[in-house]
């Protein structure tokens, strides 16, 4: 073990560590940020209902819009899951129309629904987003 005269060697080591540690942390944060940039985010997936205020009974067109350039151009398998306290869940296969994915569904009852959007871009990439939708009575 090396001895330091007057404790000066410890000061240099501490300064080096004080410089190296923040640089290491910044590097880790930058790499973590890059990894997150590649993922599809909740705010980049929109659910659009047509009519915009759906009612129970007639068909409502549900459209999934992707607002992420990397994923918008890629082919995906998209399923829309209709969830309600009043009915059993329904899983529907959406069809690609241009850049969007759509399916028609007749809501059986008025109420609050959670529409779960399942997006499969490959065997390893599955995204799932839950969106709220209020359905009025007939």
mmCIF file of C-alpha atoms in Angstrom:
data_model
loop_
_atom_site.group_PDB
_atom_site.id
_atom_site.type_symbol
_atom_site.label_atom_id
_atom_site.label_comp_id
_atom_site.label_asym_id
_atom_site.label_seq_id
_atom_site.Cartn_x
_atom_site.Cartn_y
_atom_site.Cartn_z
ATOM 1 C CA UNK A 1 0.000 0.000 0.000
ATOM 2 C CA UNK A 2 1.323 3.409 -0.918
ATOM 3 C CA UNK A 3 1.616 6.077 1.742
ATOM 4 C CA UNK A 4 0.824 9.673 1.001
ATOM 5 C CA UNK A 5 2.871 12.502 2.433
ATOM 6 C CA UNK A 6 0.776 15.327 3.837
ATOM 7 C CA UNK A 7 -2.391 13.614 2.459
ATOM 8 C CA UNK A 8 -1.959 15.264 -0.962
ATOM 9 C CA UNK A 9 -2.371 12.026 -2.954
ATOM 10 C CA UNK A 10 -5.844 11.483 -1.514
ATOM 11 C CA UNK A 11 -6.950 14.909 -2.734
ATOM 12 C CA UNK A 12 -6.006 14.126 -6.331
ATOM 13 C CA UNK A 13 -7.779 10.768 -6.242
ATOM 14 C CA UNK A 14 -10.899 12.397 -4.821
ATOM 15 C CA UNK A 15 -10.850 15.073 -7.550
ATOM 16 C CA UNK A 16 -10.477 12.421 -10.256
ATOM 17 C CA UNK A 17 -13.353 10.468 -8.776
ATOM 18 C CA UNK A 18 -15.443 13.644 -8.531
ATOM 19 C CA UNK A 19 -14.927 14.202 -12.267
ATOM 20 C CA UNK A 20 -15.222 10.573 -13.414
ATOM 21 C CA UNK A 21 -18.363 9.681 -11.455
ATOM 22 C CA UNK A 22 -20.633 12.393 -12.952
ATOM 23 C CA UNK A 23 -19.315 11.576 -16.452
ATOM 24 C CA UNK A 24 -20.115 7.911 -15.906
ATOM 25 C CA UNK A 25 -23.620 8.756 -14.660
ATOM 26 C CA UNK A 26 -24.250 11.039 -17.650
ATOM 27 C CA UNK A 27 -23.140 8.273 -20.020
ATOM 28 C CA UNK A 28 -25.499 5.775 -18.392
ATOM 29 C CA UNK A 29 -28.394 8.250 -18.549
ATOM 30 C CA UNK A 30 -27.707 8.972 -22.226
ATOM 31 C CA UNK A 31 -27.676 5.272 -23.076
ATOM 32 C CA UNK A 32 -30.903 4.701 -21.140
ATOM 33 C CA UNK A 33 -32.503 7.597 -23.017
ATOM 34 C CA UNK A 34 -31.495 6.103 -26.356
ATOM 35 C CA UNK A 35 -33.079 2.792 -25.412
ATOM 36 C CA UNK A 36 -36.358 4.538 -24.505
ATOM 37 C CA UNK A 37 -36.411 6.514 -27.775
ATOM 38 C CA UNK A 38 -36.741 3.259 -29.706
ATOM 39 C CA UNK A 39 -39.936 2.230 -27.901
ATOM 40 C CA UNK A 40 -43.458 3.134 -28.950
ATOM 41 C CA UNK A 41 -44.986 5.408 -26.289
ATOM 42 C CA UNK A 42 -48.579 5.720 -25.025
ATOM 43 C CA UNK A 43 -48.894 9.304 -26.291
ATOM 44 C CA UNK A 44 -47.856 8.212 -29.820
ATOM 45 C CA UNK A 45 -50.848 5.891 -30.244
ATOM 46 C CA UNK A 46 -54.292 7.461 -30.690
ATOM 47 C CA UNK A 47 -57.725 5.846 -30.689
ATOM 48 C CA UNK A 48 -60.269 7.653 -32.853
ATOM 49 C CA UNK A 49 -63.960 6.726 -32.768
ATOM 50 C CA UNK A 50 -66.303 7.500 -35.658
ATOM 51 C CA UNK A 51 -68.748 8.905 -34.730
ATOM 52 C CA UNK A 52 -66.680 10.759 -32.144
ATOM 53 C CA UNK A 53 -69.407 10.224 -29.518
ATOM 54 C CA UNK A 54 -70.438 6.596 -30.067
ATOM 55 C CA UNK A 55 -73.828 5.239 -29.019
ATOM 56 C CA UNK A 56 -74.864 1.704 -28.122
ATOM 57 C CA UNK A 57 -76.375 -0.228 -31.025
ATOM 58 C CA UNK A 58 -75.018 1.030 -34.363
ATOM 59 C CA UNK A 59 -71.498 0.252 -35.597
ATOM 60 C CA UNK A 60 -68.691 2.513 -34.444
ATOM 61 C CA UNK A 61 -65.493 2.627 -36.461
ATOM 62 C CA UNK A 62 -62.469 2.425 -34.151
ATOM 63 C CA UNK A 63 -59.227 3.614 -35.725
ATOM 64 C CA UNK A 64 -55.722 3.303 -34.279
ATOM 65 C CA UNK A 65 -53.324 6.028 -35.421
ATOM 66 C CA UNK A 66 -49.575 5.779 -34.810
ATOM 67 C CA UNK A 67 -47.712 9.082 -34.507
ATOM 68 C CA UNK A 68 -44.177 7.685 -34.380
ATOM 69 C CA UNK A 69 -42.340 7.774 -37.721
ATOM 70 C CA UNK A 70 -40.394 4.572 -37.053
ATOM 71 C CA UNK A 71 -43.511 2.541 -36.251
ATOM 72 C CA UNK A 72 -45.988 4.266 -38.571
ATOM 73 C CA UNK A 73 -44.280 2.831 -41.653
ATOM 74 C CA UNK A 74 -43.865 -0.677 -40.237
ATOM 75 C CA UNK A 75 -46.427 -3.421 -40.727
ATOM 76 C CA UNK A 76 -48.069 -4.591 -37.505
ATOM 77 C CA UNK A 77 -50.702 -7.032 -36.383
ATOM 78 C CA UNK A 78 -53.194 -4.941 -34.429
ATOM 79 C CA UNK A 79 -55.933 -6.274 -32.199
ATOM 80 C CA UNK A 80 -58.469 -4.163 -30.365
ATOM 81 C CA UNK A 81 -59.825 -5.539 -27.107
ATOM 82 C CA UNK A 82 -63.154 -4.138 -25.887
ATOM 83 C CA UNK A 83 -63.415 -4.210 -22.078
ATOM 84 C CA UNK A 84 -66.447 -3.295 -19.989
ATOM 85 C CA UNK A 85 -67.855 -4.133 -16.571
ATOM 86 C CA UNK A 86 -71.167 -5.026 -18.239
ATOM 87 C CA UNK A 87 -69.980 -7.391 -20.989
ATOM 88 C CA UNK A 88 -67.354 -10.045 -21.630
ATOM 89 C CA UNK A 89 -64.166 -8.803 -23.336
ATOM 90 C CA UNK A 90 -64.127 -8.938 -27.140
ATOM 91 C CA UNK A 91 -60.900 -9.244 -29.154
ATOM 92 C CA UNK A 92 -61.119 -7.886 -32.710
ATOM 93 C CA UNK A 93 -58.568 -7.984 -35.536
ATOM 94 C CA UNK A 94 -58.000 -4.540 -37.046
ATOM 95 C CA UNK A 95 -57.305 -4.048 -40.754
ATOM 96 C CA UNK A 96 -54.660 -1.684 -42.094
ATOM 97 C CA UNK A 97 -56.070 1.291 -44.007
ATOM 98 C CA UNK A 98 -53.225 3.495 -45.228
ATOM 99 C CA UNK A 99 -51.144 4.305 -42.145
ATOM 100 C CA UNK A 100 -53.949 3.444 -39.688
ATOM 101 C CA UNK A 101 -55.660 0.295 -38.404
ATOM 102 C CA UNK A 102 -59.460 0.085 -38.175
ATOM 103 C CA UNK A 103 -62.295 -2.159 -37.090
ATOM 104 C CA UNK A 104 -66.073 -1.699 -36.766
ATOM 105 C CA UNK A 105 -67.833 -2.652 -33.534
ATOM 106 C CA UNK A 106 -71.403 -2.299 -32.270
ATOM 107 C CA UNK A 107 -71.299 -1.553 -28.555
ATOM 108 C CA UNK A 108 -74.097 -3.581 -26.921
ATOM 109 C CA UNK A 109 -74.665 -1.229 -23.983
ATOM 110 C CA UNK A 110 -73.999 2.327 -22.915
ATOM 111 C CA UNK A 111 -71.198 2.815 -20.429
ATOM 112 C CA UNK A 112 -67.517 3.377 -19.899
ATOM 113 C CA UNK A 113 -65.222 1.108 -21.868
ATOM 114 C CA UNK A 114 -61.494 0.511 -21.813
ATOM 115 C CA UNK A 115 -60.201 -0.183 -25.297
ATOM 116 C CA UNK A 116 -56.929 -2.094 -25.132
ATOM 117 C CA UNK A 117 -54.837 -1.767 -28.281
ATOM 118 C CA UNK A 118 -52.454 -4.679 -28.879
ATOM 119 C CA UNK A 119 -49.730 -3.995 -31.444
ATOM 120 C CA UNK A 120 -47.395 -6.786 -32.577
ATOM 121 C CA UNK A 121 -44.446 -5.668 -34.705
ATOM 122 C CA UNK A 122 -42.512 -8.931 -34.501
ATOM 123 C CA UNK A 123 -42.273 -11.954 -32.262
ATOM 124 C CA UNK A 124 -40.362 -9.835 -29.759
ATOM 125 C CA UNK A 125 -42.217 -6.506 -29.932
ATOM 126 C CA UNK A 126 -45.658 -6.326 -28.341
ATOM 127 C CA UNK A 127 -47.139 -3.041 -27.189
ATOM 128 C CA UNK A 128 -50.348 -2.690 -25.224
ATOM 129 C CA UNK A 129 -52.152 0.593 -24.603
ATOM 130 C CA UNK A 130 -55.438 1.138 -22.756
ATOM 131 C CA UNK A 131 -57.665 4.019 -23.889
ATOM 132 C CA UNK A 132 -60.922 5.197 -22.298
ATOM 133 C CA UNK A 133 -64.109 5.472 -24.364
ATOM 134 C CA UNK A 134 -67.560 6.566 -23.216
ATOM 135 C CA UNK A 135 -70.547 5.101 -25.074
ATOM 136 C CA UNK A 136 -73.943 6.794 -24.803
ATOM 137 C CA UNK A 137 -77.341 5.072 -24.776
ATOM 138 C CA UNK A 138 -79.476 4.726 -27.899
#
